[in-house]
Amino acid sequence: MIELRFHREFYDGFAVDEAVKVYSPYASMELAREPEGFVVRVTAAGLDLGDSQTANAAASQGINEQTLAAEMANYALGLSVERNAAPEAEPAP
Amino acid sequence: VATSLIVTELGHASSIRIDVKDVAVPRDAVYAAACALTDRCYVRLVLGEDGEVTVSLRPKAAIGGDAAALRSAFEAELAKEVFRCRVEEDGRELTTAITQSAFGAPTGTLPPADDLGTFDDPLGIALSWEQKQAAQAAQGGAAGEPGPVVHDGWRPPVPPGPAGDSTR
């Protein structure tokens, strides 16, 4: 299990949440909120995935827990930068 | 960017930690520089106890690369982004003026919406009916003429009488 800490100063909550959703088919991910930021626990071993084909494909490509966690962190950073740069969306009428 | 304020620490065989302690480095520049390297390495941003930004870089296995090359790439990217941020900040006023004029916005400073100052309204367009009637009544009373009576409800206007009525 790998525990990733995302500080609130740098990472947007929606971005971290979105990254967890995107990568959750490939590993078991648990998102927790803490005062200083967000904590994501990534577990690739002993997966209980509904889609075993996806798990097999990930394993055959040599994607391990560490790589998944790092890729997820990159994704969260990219989304955070994107959200930081984009102007605030106006609420729908 | 003063390179002396960027501290590099070699962690694993090919990972690198960079502490950006320079307060003159805007956060957006760090963001952009870190994001530019996500195609060739894994990037993590950590806030230190002293408020410095620690950037952890680990090259992707499929791409390879060494820590020294990553450090150079990050520093070059950071310098570029800091310069871009400064240019953007310096030209913000000009950019705003050009954008506003392109969309037909009035130039100059507008007063706040709730403070119109002295509003010239000779025809009384901005007045309500009651205000207009009261103003006319006040003007008529000052001139010695009877002003219109303001009723609570509406009444049809009385047509003027024949011209000879006043002579009777």
Coordinates of C-alpha atoms in Angstrom, one line a residue:
Chain A
M1 CA 0.0 0.0 0.0
I2 CA 1.3 3.5 -0.9
E3 CA 0.1 6.6 0.8
L4 CA 0.2 9.8 -1.1
R5 CA -0.2 13.2 0.5
F6 CA -1.4 16.1 -1.5
H7 CA -1.1 19.5 0.1
R8 CA -4.0 21.9 -0.2
E9 CA -1.7 24.6 -1.3
F10 CA -0.8 22.9 -4.5
Y11 CA -3.5 20.3 -5.2
D12 CA -7.2 21.1 -5.9
G13 CA -9.6 18.8 -4.1
F14 CA -11.7 18.2 -7.2
A15 CA -8.6 17.4 -9.2
V16 CA -7.5 14.8 -6.6
D17 CA -11.0 13.3 -6.6
E18 CA -11.1 13.1 -10.3
A19 CA -7.7 11.5 -10.5
V20 CA -8.8 8.9 -8.0
K21 CA -11.9 8.1 -10.1
V22 CA -9.8 7.8 -13.3
Y23 CA -7.3 5.4 -11.8
S24 CA -9.6 3.5 -9.6
P25 CA -10.2 0.7 -12.2
Y26 CA -6.5 -0.2 -12.0
A27 CA -6.0 -0.2 -8.3
S28 CA -7.9 0.1 -5.0
M29 CA -7.8 3.8 -4.0
E30 CA -9.0 5.4 -0.9
L31 CA -9.4 9.1 -0.6
A32 CA -9.3 10.8 2.8
R33 CA -9.5 14.5 3.7
E34 CA -7.2 15.9 6.3
P35 CA -6.7 19.5 7.6
E36 CA -3.5 20.1 5.6
G37 CA -4.6 18.2 2.4
F38 CA -5.8 15.0 0.9
V39 CA -4.5 11.5 1.5
V40 CA -4.8 8.8 -1.2
R41 CA -4.0 5.2 -0.3
V42 CA -3.2 3.1 -3.3
T43 CA -3.3 -0.7 -3.1
A44 CA -2.6 -2.8 -6.2
A45 CA -2.0 -6.1 -4.4
G46 CA -5.0 -8.3 -3.8
L47 CA -7.3 -6.4 -6.1
D48 CA -10.9 -7.1 -6.0
L49 CA -11.8 -5.6 -9.4
G50 CA -15.0 -6.4 -11.1
D51 CA -13.2 -6.2 -14.5
S52 CA -10.5 -8.8 -14.3
Q53 CA -9.5 -8.1 -17.9
T54 CA -8.5 -4.6 -16.9
A55 CA -6.4 -5.9 -14.0
N56 CA -4.8 -8.5 -16.2
A57 CA -4.0 -5.9 -18.9
A58 CA -2.4 -3.6 -16.2
A59 CA -0.4 -6.5 -14.8
S60 CA 0.8 -7.7 -18.3
Q61 CA 2.1 -4.2 -19.0
G62 CA 4.2 -4.3 -15.9
I63 CA 2.2 -1.5 -14.2
N64 CA 2.9 -1.8 -10.5
E65 CA 1.6 0.0 -7.5
Q66 CA 4.3 2.6 -7.5
T67 CA 3.8 3.5 -11.1
L68 CA 0.1 3.7 -10.7
A69 CA 0.5 6.0 -7.7
A70 CA 3.0 8.2 -9.5
E71 CA 0.9 8.5 -12.6
M72 CA -2.1 9.3 -10.5
A73 CA -0.1 12.1 -8.8
N74 CA 0.9 13.5 -12.2
Y75 CA -2.7 13.5 -13.3
A76 CA -3.8 15.3 -10.1
L77 CA -1.1 17.9 -10.6
G78 CA -2.1 18.5 -14.2
L79 CA -5.8 18.9 -13.3
S80 CA -4.9 21.2 -10.4
V81 CA -2.9 23.4 -12.7
E82 CA -5.7 23.4 -15.2
R83 CA -8.3 24.3 -12.6
N84 CA -6.0 27.0 -11.2
A85 CA -5.5 28.6 -14.6
A86 CA -9.1 28.4 -15.7
P87 CA -11.4 31.3 -14.7
E88 CA -14.2 30.5 -12.2
A89 CA -17.1 28.9 -14.0
E90 CA -20.4 30.8 -13.7
P91 CA -23.2 29.0 -12.1
A92 CA -25.9 27.7 -14.4
P93 CA -29.1 29.8 -14.4
Chain B
V1 CA 15.8 33.0 -10.7
A2 CA 18.8 32.9 -8.4
T3 CA 20.1 29.3 -8.8
S4 CA 21.7 29.5 -5.4
L5 CA 18.2 29.5 -3.9
I6 CA 17.3 26.2 -5.6
V7 CA 18.6 23.4 -3.5
T8 CA 19.0 20.0 -5.2
E9 CA 19.1 16.8 -3.2
L10 CA 19.7 13.5 -4.9
G11 CA 17.5 10.9 -3.3
H12 CA 17.2 7.6 -5.0
A13 CA 19.6 6.6 -7.9
S14 CA 17.6 8.7 -10.3
S15 CA 15.3 10.9 -8.3
I16 CA 15.8 14.5 -7.4
R17 CA 14.4 17.0 -4.9
I18 CA 14.5 20.7 -5.6
D19 CA 13.7 23.2 -2.9
V20 CA 12.5 26.5 -4.3
K21 CA 13.1 29.0 -1.5
D22 CA 13.1 32.2 -3.5
V23 CA 10.0 34.2 -2.6
A24 CA 10.3 36.0 -5.9
V25 CA 9.4 32.8 -7.8
P26 CA 5.6 33.0 -8.3
R27 CA 3.5 29.9 -7.5
D28 CA 2.2 29.9 -11.1
A29 CA 5.8 29.6 -12.4
V30 CA 6.5 26.5 -10.2
Y31 CA 3.2 25.0 -11.3
A32 CA 3.9 25.5 -15.0
A33 CA 7.5 24.3 -14.8
A34 CA 6.4 21.2 -12.9
C35 CA 3.6 20.5 -15.3
A36 CA 6.0 20.8 -18.3
L37 CA 8.0 17.9 -17.0
T38 CA 5.1 15.5 -16.4
D39 CA 5.7 13.9 -19.8
R40 CA 9.1 12.6 -18.8
C41 CA 9.1 12.2 -15.1
Y42 CA 6.8 11.9 -12.1
V43 CA 6.4 15.2 -10.2
R44 CA 5.3 15.8 -6.7
L45 CA 4.9 19.2 -5.0
V46 CA 5.4 19.4 -1.3
L47 CA 5.2 22.4 1.0
G48 CA 8.0 22.6 3.4
E49 CA 7.9 23.8 7.0
D50 CA 9.5 27.1 6.1
G51 CA 7.1 27.7 3.3
E52 CA 9.5 26.6 0.6
V53 CA 8.3 24.5 -2.3
T54 CA 9.9 21.1 -2.7
V55 CA 9.6 19.6 -6.1
S56 CA 10.3 15.9 -6.3
L57 CA 11.2 14.5 -9.7
R58 CA 11.5 10.9 -10.6
P59 CA 12.1 9.9 -14.3
K60 CA 9.7 7.5 -15.9
A61 CA 11.2 4.1 -16.5
A62 CA 10.1 3.9 -20.1
I63 CA 11.8 7.2 -20.9
G64 CA 14.8 7.2 -18.7
G65 CA 17.0 10.2 -18.0
D66 CA 19.3 11.1 -15.2
A67 CA 18.9 13.5 -12.2
A68 CA 21.3 16.1 -13.6
A69 CA 19.4 16.4 -16.8
L70 CA 16.1 16.6 -14.9
R71 CA 17.6 19.3 -12.7
S72 CA 18.8 21.3 -15.7
A73 CA 15.5 20.9 -17.5
F74 CA 13.5 22.0 -14.4
E75 CA 15.7 25.0 -13.8
A76 CA 15.5 26.1 -17.4
E77 CA 11.7 25.7 -17.4
L78 CA 11.4 27.5 -14.1
A79 CA 13.4 30.5 -15.4
K80 CA 11.3 30.6 -18.5
E81 CA 8.1 30.5 -16.6
V82 CA 9.2 33.2 -14.1
F83 CA 10.1 35.4 -17.1
R84 CA 6.7 34.7 -18.7
C85 CA 4.9 35.6 -15.4
R86 CA 6.8 38.9 -15.1
V87 CA 6.0 39.8 -18.7
E88 CA 2.4 39.0 -18.1
E89 CA 2.3 41.0 -14.9
D90 CA 4.0 44.0 -16.5
G91 CA 1.6 44.0 -19.5
R92 CA -1.6 43.2 -17.6
E93 CA -2.9 46.7 -17.8
L94 CA -2.2 47.0 -21.5
T95 CA -3.7 43.6 -22.2
T96 CA -6.8 44.5 -20.3
A97 CA -7.2 47.8 -22.1
I98 CA -6.8 46.1 -25.5
T99 CA -9.3 43.4 -24.6
Q100 CA -11.9 45.8 -23.3
S101 CA -11.6 48.1 -26.4
A102 CA -12.0 45.0 -28.6
F103 CA -15.3 44.3 -27.0
G104 CA -16.4 47.9 -27.1
A105 CA -16.2 48.6 -23.4
P106 CA -15.9 52.2 -22.5
T107 CA -12.5 53.5 -21.6
G108 CA -11.7 55.3 -18.5
T109 CA -12.9 54.8 -14.9
L110 CA -16.6 54.2 -14.4
P111 CA -18.3 55.4 -11.3
P112 CA -19.8 52.7 -9.1
A113 CA -23.3 51.6 -10.1
D114 CA -24.9 52.9 -6.9
D115 CA -23.3 56.3 -7.0
L116 CA -24.6 58.3 -10.0
G117 CA -23.7 61.6 -8.5
T118 CA -25.6 64.6 -9.9
F119 CA -28.0 63.2 -12.4
D120 CA -29.3 65.7 -14.9
D121 CA -32.9 64.8 -15.6
P122 CA -34.8 67.8 -17.0
L123 CA -37.8 65.8 -18.3
G124 CA -38.2 63.8 -15.1
I125 CA -37.8 60.5 -16.9
A126 CA -36.2 58.9 -13.9
L127 CA -39.0 60.0 -11.5
S128 CA -42.0 58.0 -10.6
W129 CA -45.4 59.4 -11.3
E130 CA -45.9 60.3 -7.7
Q131 CA -42.6 62.1 -7.5
K132 CA -43.3 63.9 -10.7
Q133 CA -46.8 65.1 -9.5
A134 CA -45.4 66.2 -6.2
A135 CA -42.6 68.1 -7.9
Q136 CA -45.2 69.8 -10.2
A137 CA -47.3 70.6 -7.2
A138 CA -44.4 72.2 -5.5
Q139 CA -43.6 74.3 -8.5
G140 CA -47.2 75.3 -9.0
G141 CA -47.5 76.3 -5.3
A142 CA -44.4 78.3 -5.5
A143 CA -45.8 80.2 -8.5
G144 CA -49.1 80.9 -6.8
E145 CA -51.1 78.6 -9.0
P146 CA -53.1 75.7 -7.7
G147 CA -51.3 72.4 -8.3
P148 CA -52.9 69.1 -9.2
V149 CA -54.3 67.2 -6.3
V150 CA -52.6 64.0 -5.6
H151 CA -55.2 61.4 -4.8
D152 CA -54.7 58.0 -3.3
G153 CA -56.6 56.4 -6.2
W154 CA -56.8 57.3 -9.9
R155 CA -59.4 59.7 -11.1
P156 CA -60.1 60.6 -14.7
P157 CA -58.8 64.1 -15.6
V158 CA -61.5 66.8 -15.6
P159 CA -61.7 68.6 -19.0
P160 CA -61.2 72.3 -18.9
G161 CA -64.4 74.3 -18.8
P162 CA -65.5 76.9 -21.5
A163 CA -63.5 80.0 -21.9
G164 CA -66.3 82.3 -20.7
D165 CA -66.8 80.6 -17.3
S166 CA -64.3 82.7 -15.6
T167 CA -66.1 85.9 -16.8
R168 CA -69.4 85.0 -15.1

